Amino acid sequence: YAHALERLVTPASVVLDIGTGQGLLALLACRAGAARVYAVESDDVISVAREAATASGFGDRIVCIQAKSTAIELPERVDGVVADTHGVLPLFRDSLVSIADARDRLLKPGGWIVPAREVMWAALVSSPPAYKSVIDVWNTEYGLDFSAAQRRAANTWRQKRLTAAEVFVKPQRWATLDYTQACGTRINGELMWTIERAGNGHGFAVWFDAELAPGIVLSNSPEAREEH
Protein backbone atom coordinates (compact mmCIF):
# COMPACT_ATOMS: atom_id res chain seq x y z
CA TYR A 1 0.00 0.00 0.00
CA ALA A 2 2.84 2.40 0.76
CA HIS A 3 4.38 1.81 -2.68
CA ALA A 4 1.01 2.26 -4.40
CA LEU A 5 0.35 5.57 -2.61
CA GLU A 6 3.83 6.82 -3.43
CA ARG A 7 3.12 6.16 -7.09
CA LEU A 8 -0.36 7.73 -7.19
CA VAL A 9 -0.34 10.63 -4.72
CA THR A 10 0.73 14.11 -5.81
CA PRO A 11 1.20 17.27 -3.71
CA ALA A 12 -2.28 18.40 -4.79
CA SER A 13 -4.01 15.11 -3.97
CA VAL A 14 -7.01 14.93 -1.69
CA VAL A 15 -7.46 11.35 -0.46
CA LEU A 16 -10.26 9.42 1.27
CA ASP A 17 -9.15 6.56 3.53
CA ILE A 18 -12.09 4.22 4.19
CA GLY A 19 -11.85 2.21 7.40
CA THR A 20 -8.69 3.98 8.53
CA GLY A 21 -8.50 2.08 11.86
CA GLN A 22 -5.42 3.38 13.65
CA GLY A 23 -4.72 5.68 10.71
CA LEU A 24 -1.85 3.89 8.98
CA LEU A 25 -2.96 4.42 5.38
CA ALA A 26 -3.91 8.03 6.06
CA LEU A 27 -0.42 8.61 7.46
CA LEU A 28 1.17 6.88 4.47
CA ALA A 29 -0.86 9.05 2.09
CA CYS A 30 0.40 12.16 3.87
CA ARG A 31 3.96 10.85 3.83
CA ALA A 32 3.55 10.36 0.07
CA GLY A 33 2.69 14.05 -0.19
CA ALA A 34 -1.11 14.31 -0.07
CA ALA A 35 -2.45 17.80 0.59
CA ARG A 36 -5.37 16.49 2.63
CA VAL A 37 -6.70 13.13 3.80
CA TYR A 38 -10.18 12.36 5.07
CA ALA A 39 -9.70 9.40 7.43
CA VAL A 40 -13.03 7.69 8.05
CA GLU A 41 -13.65 5.03 10.70
CA SER A 42 -16.83 4.02 12.52
CA ASP A 43 -15.04 2.56 15.55
CA ASP A 44 -13.69 4.47 18.56
CA VAL A 45 -10.18 3.52 17.41
CA ILE A 46 -10.41 6.71 15.34
CA SER A 47 -9.07 8.45 18.46
CA VAL A 48 -5.79 6.59 17.95
CA ALA A 49 -5.66 7.75 14.33
CA ARG A 50 -6.23 11.35 15.45
CA GLU A 51 -3.41 11.18 18.00
CA ALA A 52 -1.08 9.43 15.52
CA ALA A 53 -1.75 12.14 12.93
CA THR A 54 -0.76 14.88 15.38
CA ALA A 55 2.25 12.98 16.72
CA SER A 56 3.50 12.32 13.17
CA GLY A 57 3.23 15.99 12.18
CA PHE A 58 0.21 15.53 9.91
CA GLY A 59 -2.50 16.84 12.24
CA ASP A 60 -3.24 19.80 9.95
CA ARG A 61 -3.62 17.57 6.86
CA ILE A 62 -5.67 14.64 8.19
CA VAL A 63 -9.36 15.12 8.94
CA CYS A 64 -10.64 12.26 11.13
CA ILE A 65 -14.32 11.40 10.83
CA GLN A 66 -16.03 8.82 13.04
CA ALA A 67 -18.81 7.39 10.87
CA LYS A 68 -19.44 4.87 8.14
CA SER A 69 -18.20 6.18 4.82
CA THR A 70 -21.62 5.55 3.30
CA ALA A 71 -23.14 8.03 5.75
CA ILE A 72 -20.77 10.98 5.26
CA GLU A 73 -20.75 14.04 3.02
CA LEU A 74 -17.44 15.75 2.21
CA PRO A 75 -16.93 19.42 1.30
CA GLU A 76 -15.11 18.35 -1.87
CA ARG A 77 -14.61 15.40 -4.15
CA VAL A 78 -11.38 13.48 -3.65
CA ASP A 79 -8.64 12.57 -6.13
CA GLY A 80 -8.19 9.08 -4.75
CA VAL A 81 -9.72 6.48 -2.46
CA VAL A 82 -7.70 3.97 -0.45
CA ALA A 83 -9.38 1.13 1.44
CA ASP A 84 -7.95 -1.85 3.25
CA THR A 85 -11.30 -3.19 4.38
CA HIS A 86 -10.51 -6.84 3.72
CA GLY A 87 -11.04 -9.70 6.02
CA VAL A 88 -9.51 -12.88 4.65
CA LEU A 89 -11.35 -12.04 1.40
CA PRO A 90 -12.51 -8.82 -0.29
CA LEU A 91 -16.11 -9.79 0.54
CA PHE A 92 -15.66 -8.83 4.20
CA ARG A 93 -18.74 -7.14 5.72
CA ASP A 94 -19.67 -3.97 3.78
CA SER A 95 -16.38 -3.60 1.91
CA LEU A 96 -17.84 -3.78 -1.61
CA VAL A 97 -20.69 -1.44 -0.75
CA SER A 98 -18.36 1.12 0.85
CA ILE A 99 -15.92 1.24 -2.07
CA ALA A 100 -18.68 1.44 -4.69
CA ASP A 101 -20.44 4.20 -2.76
CA ALA A 102 -17.25 6.24 -2.41
CA ARG A 103 -16.49 5.85 -6.12
CA ASP A 104 -19.94 7.03 -7.15
CA ARG A 105 -20.45 9.87 -4.64
CA LEU A 106 -17.10 11.11 -3.38
CA LEU A 107 -14.45 10.45 -6.06
CA LYS A 108 -13.66 12.87 -8.88
CA PRO A 109 -14.21 11.56 -12.41
CA GLY A 110 -11.03 9.76 -13.45
CA GLY A 111 -9.82 9.46 -9.87
CA TRP A 112 -7.93 6.43 -8.61
CA ILE A 113 -8.88 3.67 -6.16
CA VAL A 114 -6.50 1.49 -4.15
CA PRO A 115 -6.99 -1.37 -4.75
CA ALA A 116 -8.14 -0.84 -8.34
CA ARG A 117 -9.25 -4.42 -8.83
CA GLU A 118 -9.07 -7.81 -7.13
CA VAL A 119 -9.24 -11.33 -8.47
CA MET A 120 -10.52 -14.16 -6.29
CA TRP A 121 -9.24 -17.67 -6.96
CA ALA A 122 -10.40 -21.06 -5.74
CA ALA A 123 -9.02 -24.60 -5.70
CA LEU A 124 -9.65 -27.97 -4.13
CA VAL A 125 -7.04 -28.71 -1.48
CA SER A 126 -5.72 -31.84 0.14
CA SER A 127 -4.41 -31.01 3.60
CA PRO A 128 -4.56 -33.71 6.29
CA PRO A 129 -3.04 -31.35 8.92
CA ALA A 130 -5.69 -28.68 8.29
CA TYR A 131 -8.46 -31.27 8.33
CA LYS A 132 -7.21 -32.86 11.54
CA SER A 133 -6.97 -29.49 13.27
CA VAL A 134 -10.71 -29.06 12.65
CA ILE A 135 -11.89 -32.63 13.30
CA ASP A 136 -9.65 -34.18 15.94
CA VAL A 137 -10.35 -31.51 18.54
CA TRP A 138 -13.84 -33.03 18.92
CA ASN A 139 -12.55 -36.53 19.72
CA THR A 140 -12.68 -36.21 23.48
CA GLU A 141 -11.40 -38.62 26.14
CA TYR A 142 -14.75 -38.61 27.92
CA GLY A 143 -16.63 -41.01 25.65
CA LEU A 144 -19.00 -38.27 24.44
CA ASP A 145 -20.30 -38.06 20.87
CA PHE A 146 -19.49 -34.71 19.28
CA SER A 147 -20.10 -35.83 15.71
CA ALA A 148 -22.61 -32.97 15.29
CA ALA A 149 -19.88 -30.49 16.20
CA GLN A 150 -17.47 -32.20 13.80
CA ARG A 151 -19.92 -31.90 10.92
CA ARG A 152 -20.51 -28.23 11.66
CA ALA A 153 -16.79 -27.53 11.98
CA ALA A 154 -16.04 -29.37 8.73
CA ASN A 155 -18.59 -27.25 6.88
CA THR A 156 -17.68 -23.83 8.28
CA TRP A 157 -15.17 -21.66 6.46
CA ARG A 158 -12.13 -20.45 8.41
CA GLN A 159 -8.84 -18.69 7.92
CA LYS A 160 -6.02 -21.13 7.29
CA ARG A 161 -2.52 -20.76 5.87
CA LEU A 162 -1.85 -23.45 3.24
CA THR A 163 1.16 -24.37 1.16
CA ALA A 164 1.27 -24.56 -2.62
CA ALA A 165 1.83 -28.34 -2.36
CA GLU A 166 -1.57 -28.73 -0.64
CA VAL A 167 -3.42 -27.22 -3.61
CA PHE A 168 -4.76 -30.32 -5.35
CA VAL A 169 -5.85 -28.87 -8.70
CA LYS A 170 -5.00 -25.91 -10.90
CA PRO A 171 -6.52 -22.77 -9.32
CA GLN A 172 -9.31 -21.13 -11.25
CA ARG A 173 -10.52 -17.55 -11.30
CA TRP A 174 -13.78 -17.35 -9.34
CA ALA A 175 -14.53 -13.63 -9.74
CA THR A 176 -12.95 -10.32 -10.69
CA LEU A 177 -13.87 -7.20 -8.72
CA ASP A 178 -13.13 -4.04 -10.72
CA TYR A 179 -13.69 -1.14 -8.34
CA THR A 180 -13.25 1.45 -11.09
CA GLN A 181 -16.49 0.34 -12.75
CA ALA A 182 -20.04 -0.09 -11.57
CA CYS A 183 -20.59 -3.61 -10.28
CA GLY A 184 -23.08 -5.39 -8.06
CA THR A 185 -22.43 -6.78 -4.61
CA ARG A 186 -23.67 -10.30 -5.36
CA ILE A 187 -20.65 -12.26 -6.55
CA ASN A 188 -21.26 -15.47 -8.46
CA GLY A 189 -18.96 -17.85 -10.28
CA GLU A 190 -18.98 -21.39 -11.61
CA LEU A 191 -15.88 -23.57 -11.41
CA MET A 192 -15.10 -27.03 -12.73
CA TRP A 193 -12.02 -29.18 -12.38
CA THR A 194 -10.76 -32.44 -13.83
CA ILE A 195 -9.12 -34.52 -11.07
CA GLU A 196 -5.90 -35.91 -12.48
CA ARG A 197 -4.45 -37.74 -9.48
CA ALA A 198 -5.67 -39.78 -6.56
CA GLY A 199 -6.04 -38.21 -3.14
CA ASN A 200 -8.41 -36.91 -0.50
CA GLY A 201 -9.98 -33.53 -1.03
CA HIS A 202 -10.45 -31.85 2.34
CA GLY A 203 -12.01 -28.59 1.24
CA PHE A 204 -11.85 -25.58 -1.02
CA ALA A 205 -9.35 -22.76 -0.61
CA VAL A 206 -10.24 -19.27 -1.77
CA TRP A 207 -7.77 -16.38 -1.96
CA PHE A 208 -7.28 -13.08 -3.76
CA ASP A 209 -4.76 -11.03 -5.72
CA ALA A 210 -5.17 -7.27 -5.32
CA GLU A 211 -3.82 -4.84 -7.91
CA LEU A 212 -3.07 -1.81 -5.76
CA ALA A 213 -1.52 0.23 -8.58
CA PRO A 214 -0.08 -0.71 -11.99
CA GLY A 215 2.56 -3.34 -11.34
CA ILE A 216 1.98 -3.46 -7.56
CA VAL A 217 0.12 -6.57 -6.41
CA LEU A 218 -0.70 -7.94 -2.96
CA SER A 219 -1.69 -11.61 -2.70
CA ASN A 220 -2.61 -14.08 0.03
CA SER A 221 -2.22 -17.04 -2.33
CA PRO A 222 -0.63 -20.23 -0.97
CA GLU A 223 2.21 -19.44 -3.39
CA ALA A 224 2.74 -15.89 -2.10
CA ARG A 225 6.18 -15.23 -0.67
CA GLU A 226 4.79 -13.03 2.09
CA GLU A 227 1.94 -13.96 4.40
CA HIS A 228 -1.11 -11.66 4.41
PDB file of C-alpha atoms in Angstrom:
ATOM      1  CA  TYR A   1       0.000   0.000   0.000  1.00  0.00           C
ATOM      2  CA  ALA A   2       2.842   2.398   0.764  1.00  0.00           C
ATOM      3  CA  HIS A   3       4.384   1.814  -2.681  1.00  0.00           C
ATOM      4  CA  ALA A   4       1.010   2.261  -4.396  1.00  0.00           C
ATOM      5  CA  LEU A   5       0.348   5.565  -2.609  1.00  0.00           C
ATOM      6  CA  GLU A   6       3.835   6.824  -3.425  1.00  0.00           C
ATOM      7  CA  ARG A   7       3.121   6.161  -7.089  1.00  0.00           C
ATOM      8  CA  LEU A   8      -0.359   7.733  -7.193  1.00  0.00           C
ATOM      9  CA  VAL A   9      -0.341  10.630  -4.724  1.00  0.00           C
ATOM     10  CA  THR A  10       0.732  14.107  -5.811  1.00  0.00           C
ATOM     11  CA  PRO A  11       1.199  17.274  -3.715  1.00  0.00           C
ATOM     12  CA  ALA A  12      -2.283  18.403  -4.794  1.00  0.00           C
ATOM     13  CA  SER A  13      -4.011  15.109  -3.975  1.00  0.00           C
ATOM     14  CA  VAL A  14      -7.014  14.928  -1.689  1.00  0.00           C
ATOM     15  CA  VAL A  15      -7.461  11.352  -0.456  1.00  0.00           C
ATOM     16  CA  LEU A  16     -10.259   9.424   1.266  1.00  0.00           C
ATOM     17  CA  ASP A  17      -9.153   6.565   3.535  1.00  0.00           C
ATOM     18  CA  ILE A  18     -12.087   4.217   4.188  1.00  0.00           C
ATOM     19  CA  GLY A  19     -11.847   2.214   7.402  1.00  0.00           C
ATOM     20  CA  THR A  20      -8.693   3.980   8.532  1.00  0.00           C
ATOM     21  CA  GLY A  21      -8.499   2.078  11.856  1.00  0.00           C
ATOM     22  CA  GLN A  22      -5.416   3.382  13.652  1.00  0.00           C
ATOM     23  CA  GLY A  23      -4.722   5.685  10.707  1.00  0.00           C
ATOM     24  CA  LEU A  24      -1.847   3.887   8.984  1.00  0.00           C
ATOM     25  CA  LEU A  25      -2.960   4.424   5.379  1.00  0.00           C
ATOM     26  CA  ALA A  26      -3.912   8.031   6.060  1.00  0.00           C
ATOM     27  CA  LEU A  27      -0.419   8.610   7.458  1.00  0.00           C
ATOM     28  CA  LEU A  28       1.171   6.877   4.467  1.00  0.00           C
ATOM     29  CA  ALA A  29      -0.858   9.048   2.085  1.00  0.00           C
ATOM     30  CA  CYS A  30       0.402  12.158   3.866  1.00  0.00           C
ATOM     31  CA  ARG A  31       3.957  10.850   3.827  1.00  0.00           C
ATOM     32  CA  ALA A  32       3.555  10.360   0.066  1.00  0.00           C
ATOM     33  CA  GLY A  33       2.690  14.049  -0.193  1.00  0.00           C
ATOM     34  CA  ALA A  34      -1.113  14.306  -0.068  1.00  0.00           C
ATOM     35  CA  ALA A  35      -2.452  17.804   0.587  1.00  0.00           C
ATOM     36  CA  ARG A  36      -5.368  16.493   2.632  1.00  0.00           C
ATOM     37  CA  VAL A  37      -6.702  13.132   3.795  1.00  0.00           C
ATOM     38  CA  TYR A  38     -10.177  12.356   5.069  1.00  0.00           C
ATOM     39  CA  ALA A  39      -9.696   9.404   7.430  1.00  0.00           C
ATOM     40  CA  VAL A  40     -13.032   7.685   8.055  1.00  0.00           C
ATOM     41  CA  GLU A  41     -13.647   5.030  10.699  1.00  0.00           C
ATOM     42  CA  SER A  42     -16.835   4.019  12.518  1.00  0.00           C
ATOM     43  CA  ASP A  43     -15.039   2.556  15.546  1.00  0.00           C
ATOM     44  CA  ASP A  44     -13.689   4.466  18.555  1.00  0.00           C
ATOM     45  CA  VAL A  45     -10.180   3.517  17.413  1.00  0.00           C
ATOM     46  CA  ILE A  46     -10.411   6.714  15.338  1.00  0.00           C
ATOM     47  CA  SER A  47      -9.067   8.451  18.458  1.00  0.00           C
ATOM     48  CA  VAL A  48      -5.794   6.587  17.954  1.00  0.00           C
ATOM     49  CA  ALA A  49      -5.662   7.751  14.325  1.00  0.00           C
ATOM     50  CA  ARG A  50      -6.227  11.353  15.449  1.00  0.00           C
ATOM     51  CA  GLU A  51      -3.407  11.179  18.003  1.00  0.00           C
ATOM     52  CA  ALA A  52      -1.085   9.425  15.522  1.00  0.00           C
ATOM     53  CA  ALA A  53      -1.747  12.140  12.934  1.00  0.00           C
ATOM     54  CA  THR A  54      -0.758  14.876  15.376  1.00  0.00           C
ATOM     55  CA  ALA A  55       2.249  12.985  16.716  1.00  0.00           C
ATOM     56  CA  SER A  56       3.503  12.324  13.171  1.00  0.00           C
ATOM     57  CA  GLY A  57       3.230  15.987  12.182  1.00  0.00           C
ATOM     58  CA  PHE A  58       0.206  15.534   9.909  1.00  0.00           C
ATOM     59  CA  GLY A  59      -2.496  16.839  12.235  1.00  0.00           C
ATOM     60  CA  ASP A  60      -3.235  19.798   9.953  1.00  0.00           C
ATOM     61  CA  ARG A  61      -3.623  17.570   6.864  1.00  0.00           C
ATOM     62  CA  ILE A  62      -5.666  14.636   8.191  1.00  0.00           C
ATOM     63  CA  VAL A  63      -9.361  15.117   8.944  1.00  0.00           C
ATOM     64  CA  CYS A  64     -10.635  12.260  11.126  1.00  0.00           C
ATOM     65  CA  ILE A  65     -14.319  11.400  10.828  1.00  0.00           C
ATOM     66  CA  GLN A  66     -16.025   8.818  13.041  1.00  0.00           C
ATOM     67  CA  ALA A  67     -18.805   7.391  10.869  1.00  0.00           C
ATOM     68  CA  LYS A  68     -19.437   4.866   8.142  1.00  0.00           C
ATOM     69  CA  SER A  69     -18.198   6.181   4.818  1.00  0.00           C
ATOM     70  CA  THR A  70     -21.621   5.546   3.299  1.00  0.00           C
ATOM     71  CA  ALA A  71     -23.139   8.031   5.754  1.00  0.00           C
ATOM     72  CA  ILE A  72     -20.771  10.982   5.257  1.00  0.00           C
ATOM     73  CA  GLU A  73     -20.747  14.040   3.021  1.00  0.00           C
ATOM     74  CA  LEU A  74     -17.445  15.750   2.206  1.00  0.00           C
ATOM     75  CA  PRO A  75     -16.930  19.417   1.304  1.00  0.00           C
ATOM     76  CA  GLU A  76     -15.110  18.349  -1.866  1.00  0.00           C
ATOM     77  CA  ARG A  77     -14.610  15.404  -4.150  1.00  0.00           C
ATOM     78  CA  VAL A  78     -11.379  13.476  -3.646  1.00  0.00           C
ATOM     79  CA  ASP A  79      -8.643  12.566  -6.126  1.00  0.00           C
ATOM     80  CA  GLY A  80      -8.192   9.078  -4.745  1.00  0.00           C
ATOM     81  CA  VAL A  81      -9.724   6.480  -2.458  1.00  0.00           C
ATOM     82  CA  VAL A  82      -7.700   3.971  -0.449  1.00  0.00           C
ATOM     83  CA  ALA A  83      -9.379   1.130   1.437  1.00  0.00           C
ATOM     84  CA  ASP A  84      -7.950  -1.853   3.249  1.00  0.00           C
ATOM     85  CA  THR A  85     -11.302  -3.192   4.381  1.00  0.00           C
ATOM     86  CA  HIS A  86     -10.505  -6.841   3.724  1.00  0.00           C
ATOM     87  CA  GLY A  87     -11.044  -9.705   6.016  1.00  0.00           C
ATOM     88  CA  VAL A  88      -9.507 -12.875   4.650  1.00  0.00           C
ATOM     89  CA  LEU A  89     -11.347 -12.041   1.400  1.00  0.00           C
ATOM     90  CA  PRO A  90     -12.506  -8.820  -0.289  1.00  0.00           C
ATOM     91  CA  LEU A  91     -16.111  -9.789   0.538  1.00  0.00           C
ATOM     92  CA  PHE A  92     -15.662  -8.826   4.199  1.00  0.00           C
ATOM     93  CA  ARG A  93     -18.744  -7.144   5.723  1.00  0.00           C
ATOM     94  CA  ASP A  94     -19.665  -3.966   3.782  1.00  0.00           C
ATOM     95  CA  SER A  95     -16.375  -3.596   1.911  1.00  0.00           C
ATOM     96  CA  LEU A  96     -17.840  -3.776  -1.612  1.00  0.00           C
ATOM     97  CA  VAL A  97     -20.690  -1.436  -0.751  1.00  0.00           C
ATOM     98  CA  SER A  98     -18.359   1.118   0.855  1.00  0.00           C
ATOM     99  CA  ILE A  99     -15.925   1.242  -2.070  1.00  0.00           C
ATOM    100  CA  ALA A 100     -18.676   1.444  -4.694  1.00  0.00           C
ATOM    101  CA  ASP A 101     -20.440   4.199  -2.762  1.00  0.00           C
ATOM    102  CA  ALA A 102     -17.247   6.244  -2.409  1.00  0.00           C
ATOM    103  CA  ARG A 103     -16.489   5.849  -6.119  1.00  0.00           C
ATOM    104  CA  ASP A 104     -19.940   7.034  -7.154  1.00  0.00           C
ATOM    105  CA  ARG A 105     -20.453   9.870  -4.636  1.00  0.00           C
ATOM    106  CA  LEU A 106     -17.102  11.110  -3.384  1.00  0.00           C
ATOM    107  CA  LEU A 107     -14.447  10.452  -6.057  1.00  0.00           C
ATOM    108  CA  LYS A 108     -13.663  12.869  -8.879  1.00  0.00           C
ATOM    109  CA  PRO A 109     -14.213  11.558 -12.413  1.00  0.00           C
ATOM    110  CA  GLY A 110     -11.030   9.764 -13.454  1.00  0.00           C
ATOM    111  CA  GLY A 111      -9.822   9.465  -9.873  1.00  0.00           C
ATOM    112  CA  TRP A 112      -7.928   6.432  -8.608  1.00  0.00           C
ATOM    113  CA  ILE A 113      -8.880   3.666  -6.163  1.00  0.00           C
ATOM    114  CA  VAL A 114      -6.497   1.486  -4.153  1.00  0.00           C
ATOM    115  CA  PRO A 115      -6.995  -1.369  -4.746  1.00  0.00           C
ATOM    116  CA  ALA A 116      -8.137  -0.837  -8.339  1.00  0.00           C
ATOM    117  CA  ARG A 117      -9.254  -4.422  -8.835  1.00  0.00           C
ATOM    118  CA  GLU A 118      -9.073  -7.808  -7.132  1.00  0.00           C
ATOM    119  CA  VAL A 119      -9.240 -11.332  -8.472  1.00  0.00           C
ATOM    120  CA  MET A 120     -10.520 -14.158  -6.289  1.00  0.00           C
ATOM    121  CA  TRP A 121      -9.240 -17.669  -6.961  1.00  0.00           C
ATOM    122  CA  ALA A 122     -10.396 -21.065  -5.736  1.00  0.00           C
ATOM    123  CA  ALA A 123      -9.024 -24.597  -5.703  1.00  0.00           C
ATOM    124  CA  LEU A 124      -9.649 -27.967  -4.132  1.00  0.00           C
ATOM    125  CA  VAL A 125      -7.038 -28.709  -1.476  1.00  0.00           C
ATOM    126  CA  SER A 126      -5.718 -31.838   0.140  1.00  0.00           C
ATOM    127  CA  SER A 127      -4.408 -31.007   3.602  1.00  0.00           C
ATOM    128  CA  PRO A 128      -4.557 -33.712   6.292  1.00  0.00           C
ATOM    129  CA  PRO A 129      -3.044 -31.351   8.920  1.00  0.00           C
ATOM    130  CA  ALA A 130      -5.687 -28.684   8.285  1.00  0.00           C
ATOM    131  CA  TYR A 131      -8.464 -31.271   8.333  1.00  0.00           C
ATOM    132  CA  LYS A 132      -7.209 -32.857  11.543  1.00  0.00           C
ATOM    133  CA  SER A 133      -6.974 -29.491  13.269  1.00  0.00           C
ATOM    134  CA  VAL A 134     -10.708 -29.056  12.650  1.00  0.00           C
ATOM    135  CA  ILE A 135     -11.892 -32.627  13.298  1.00  0.00           C
ATOM    136  CA  ASP A 136      -9.654 -34.181  15.942  1.00  0.00           C
ATOM    137  CA  VAL A 137     -10.348 -31.510  18.545  1.00  0.00           C
ATOM    138  CA  TRP A 138     -13.845 -33.034  18.922  1.00  0.00           C
ATOM    139  CA  ASN A 139     -12.555 -36.528  19.717  1.00  0.00           C
ATOM    140  CA  THR A 140     -12.680 -36.213  23.485  1.00  0.00           C
ATOM    141  CA  GLU A 141     -11.400 -38.621  26.136  1.00  0.00           C
ATOM    142  CA  TYR A 142     -14.752 -38.610  27.917  1.00  0.00           C
ATOM    143  CA  GLY A 143     -16.626 -41.008  25.645  1.00  0.00           C
ATOM    144  CA  LEU A 144     -18.998 -38.275  24.435  1.00  0.00           C
ATOM    145  CA  ASP A 145     -20.301 -38.060  20.869  1.00  0.00           C
ATOM    146  CA  PHE A 146     -19.486 -34.707  19.282  1.00  0.00           C
ATOM    147  CA  SER A 147     -20.101 -35.825  15.706  1.00  0.00           C
ATOM    148  CA  ALA A 148     -22.605 -32.970  15.293  1.00  0.00           C
ATOM    149  CA  ALA A 149     -19.879 -30.486  16.202  1.00  0.00           C
ATOM    150  CA  GLN A 150     -17.468 -32.204  13.802  1.00  0.00           C
ATOM    151  CA  ARG A 151     -19.921 -31.896  10.921  1.00  0.00           C
ATOM    152  CA  ARG A 152     -20.511 -28.231  11.665  1.00  0.00           C
ATOM    153  CA  ALA A 153     -16.787 -27.531  11.976  1.00  0.00           C
ATOM    154  CA  ALA A 154     -16.041 -29.370   8.732  1.00  0.00           C
ATOM    155  CA  ASN A 155     -18.592 -27.245   6.878  1.00  0.00           C
ATOM    156  CA  THR A 156     -17.681 -23.834   8.280  1.00  0.00           C
ATOM    157  CA  TRP A 157     -15.170 -21.656   6.461  1.00  0.00           C
ATOM    158  CA  ARG A 158     -12.130 -20.454   8.406  1.00  0.00           C
ATOM    159  CA  GLN A 159      -8.844 -18.691   7.921  1.00  0.00           C
ATOM    160  CA  LYS A 160      -6.016 -21.130   7.285  1.00  0.00           C
ATOM    161  CA  ARG A 161      -2.521 -20.761   5.869  1.00  0.00           C
ATOM    162  CA  LEU A 162      -1.850 -23.449   3.242  1.00  0.00           C
ATOM    163  CA  THR A 163       1.160 -24.371   1.158  1.00  0.00           C
ATOM    164  CA  ALA A 164       1.270 -24.558  -2.625  1.00  0.00           C
ATOM    165  CA  ALA A 165       1.827 -28.340  -2.360  1.00  0.00           C
ATOM    166  CA  GLU A 166      -1.567 -28.726  -0.641  1.00  0.00           C
ATOM    167  CA  VAL A 167      -3.419 -27.220  -3.612  1.00  0.00           C
ATOM    168  CA  PHE A 168      -4.759 -30.322  -5.349  1.00  0.00           C
ATOM    169  CA  VAL A 169      -5.855 -28.867  -8.699  1.00  0.00           C
ATOM    170  CA  LYS A 170      -4.996 -25.912 -10.901  1.00  0.00           C
ATOM    171  CA  PRO A 171      -6.517 -22.772  -9.320  1.00  0.00           C
ATOM    172  CA  GLN A 172      -9.306 -21.126 -11.251  1.00  0.00           C
ATOM    173  CA  ARG A 173     -10.521 -17.551 -11.297  1.00  0.00           C
ATOM    174  CA  TRP A 174     -13.778 -17.346  -9.340  1.00  0.00           C
ATOM    175  CA  ALA A 175     -14.534 -13.634  -9.738  1.00  0.00           C
ATOM    176  CA  THR A 176     -12.952 -10.319 -10.690  1.00  0.00           C
ATOM    177  CA  LEU A 177     -13.870  -7.198  -8.720  1.00  0.00           C
ATOM    178  CA  ASP A 178     -13.130  -4.039 -10.715  1.00  0.00           C
ATOM    179  CA  TYR A 179     -13.688  -1.141  -8.337  1.00  0.00           C
ATOM    180  CA  THR A 180     -13.246   1.446 -11.085  1.00  0.00           C
ATOM    181  CA  GLN A 181     -16.486   0.337 -12.747  1.00  0.00           C
ATOM    182  CA  ALA A 182     -20.040  -0.091 -11.567  1.00  0.00           C
ATOM    183  CA  CYS A 183     -20.590  -3.608 -10.277  1.00  0.00           C
ATOM    184  CA  GLY A 184     -23.079  -5.394  -8.063  1.00  0.00           C
ATOM    185  CA  THR A 185     -22.434  -6.778  -4.615  1.00  0.00           C
ATOM    186  CA  ARG A 186     -23.666 -10.303  -5.359  1.00  0.00           C
ATOM    187  CA  ILE A 187     -20.647 -12.255  -6.546  1.00  0.00           C
ATOM    188  CA  ASN A 188     -21.262 -15.467  -8.464  1.00  0.00           C
ATOM    189  CA  GLY A 189     -18.956 -17.853 -10.282  1.00  0.00           C
ATOM    190  CA  GLU A 190     -18.981 -21.387 -11.610  1.00  0.00           C
ATOM    191  CA  LEU A 191     -15.882 -23.566 -11.410  1.00  0.00           C
ATOM    192  CA  MET A 192     -15.098 -27.032 -12.730  1.00  0.00           C
ATOM    193  CA  TRP A 193     -12.020 -29.185 -12.382  1.00  0.00           C
ATOM    194  CA  THR A 194     -10.760 -32.444 -13.835  1.00  0.00           C
ATOM    195  CA  ILE A 195      -9.123 -34.516 -11.075  1.00  0.00           C
ATOM    196  CA  GLU A 196      -5.896 -35.907 -12.482  1.00  0.00           C
ATOM    197  CA  ARG A 197      -4.447 -37.737  -9.481  1.00  0.00           C
ATOM    198  CA  ALA A 198      -5.670 -39.781  -6.556  1.00  0.00           C
ATOM    199  CA  GLY A 199      -6.041 -38.212  -3.145  1.00  0.00           C
ATOM    200  CA  ASN A 200      -8.413 -36.914  -0.501  1.00  0.00           C
ATOM    201  CA  GLY A 201      -9.977 -33.530  -1.029  1.00  0.00           C
ATOM    202  CA  HIS A 202     -10.454 -31.849   2.341  1.00  0.00           C
ATOM    203  CA  GLY A 203     -12.013 -28.589   1.240  1.00  0.00           C
ATOM    204  CA  PHE A 204     -11.847 -25.576  -1.020  1.00  0.00           C
ATOM    205  CA  ALA A 205      -9.354 -22.763  -0.606  1.00  0.00           C
ATOM    206  CA  VAL A 206     -10.241 -19.273  -1.770  1.00  0.00           C
ATOM    207  CA  TRP A 207      -7.771 -16.375  -1.957  1.00  0.00           C
ATOM    208  CA  PHE A 208      -7.278 -13.076  -3.761  1.00  0.00           C
ATOM    209  CA  ASP A 209      -4.762 -11.033  -5.725  1.00  0.00           C
ATOM    210  CA  ALA A 210      -5.174  -7.275  -5.322  1.00  0.00           C
ATOM    211  CA  GLU A 211      -3.819  -4.842  -7.910  1.00  0.00           C
ATOM    212  CA  LEU A 212      -3.069  -1.814  -5.756  1.00  0.00           C
ATOM    213  CA  ALA A 213      -1.518   0.225  -8.579  1.00  0.00           C
ATOM    214  CA  PRO A 214      -0.079  -0.712 -11.991  1.00  0.00           C
ATOM    215  CA  GLY A 215       2.563  -3.344 -11.339  1.00  0.00           C
ATOM    216  CA  ILE A 216       1.977  -3.464  -7.560  1.00  0.00           C
ATOM    217  CA  VAL A 217       0.116  -6.574  -6.406  1.00  0.00           C
ATOM    218  CA  LEU A 218      -0.700  -7.943  -2.962  1.00  0.00           C
ATOM    219  CA  SER A 219      -1.690 -11.606  -2.705  1.00  0.00           C
ATOM    220  CA  ASN A 220      -2.613 -14.078   0.035  1.00  0.00           C
ATOM    221  CA  SER A 221      -2.223 -17.036  -2.327  1.00  0.00           C
ATOM    222  CA  PRO A 222      -0.629 -20.234  -0.972  1.00  0.00           C
ATOM    223  CA  GLU A 223       2.214 -19.438  -3.392  1.00  0.00           C
ATOM    224  CA  ALA A 224       2.735 -15.886  -2.104  1.00  0.00           C
ATOM    225  CA  ARG A 225       6.182 -15.235  -0.674  1.00  0.00           C
ATOM    226  CA  GLU A 226       4.792 -13.027   2.091  1.00  0.00           C
ATOM    227  CA  GLU A 227       1.941 -13.959   4.404  1.00  0.00           C
ATOM    228  CA  HIS A 228      -1.115 -11.665   4.409  1.00  0.00           C
TER     229      HIS A 228
END
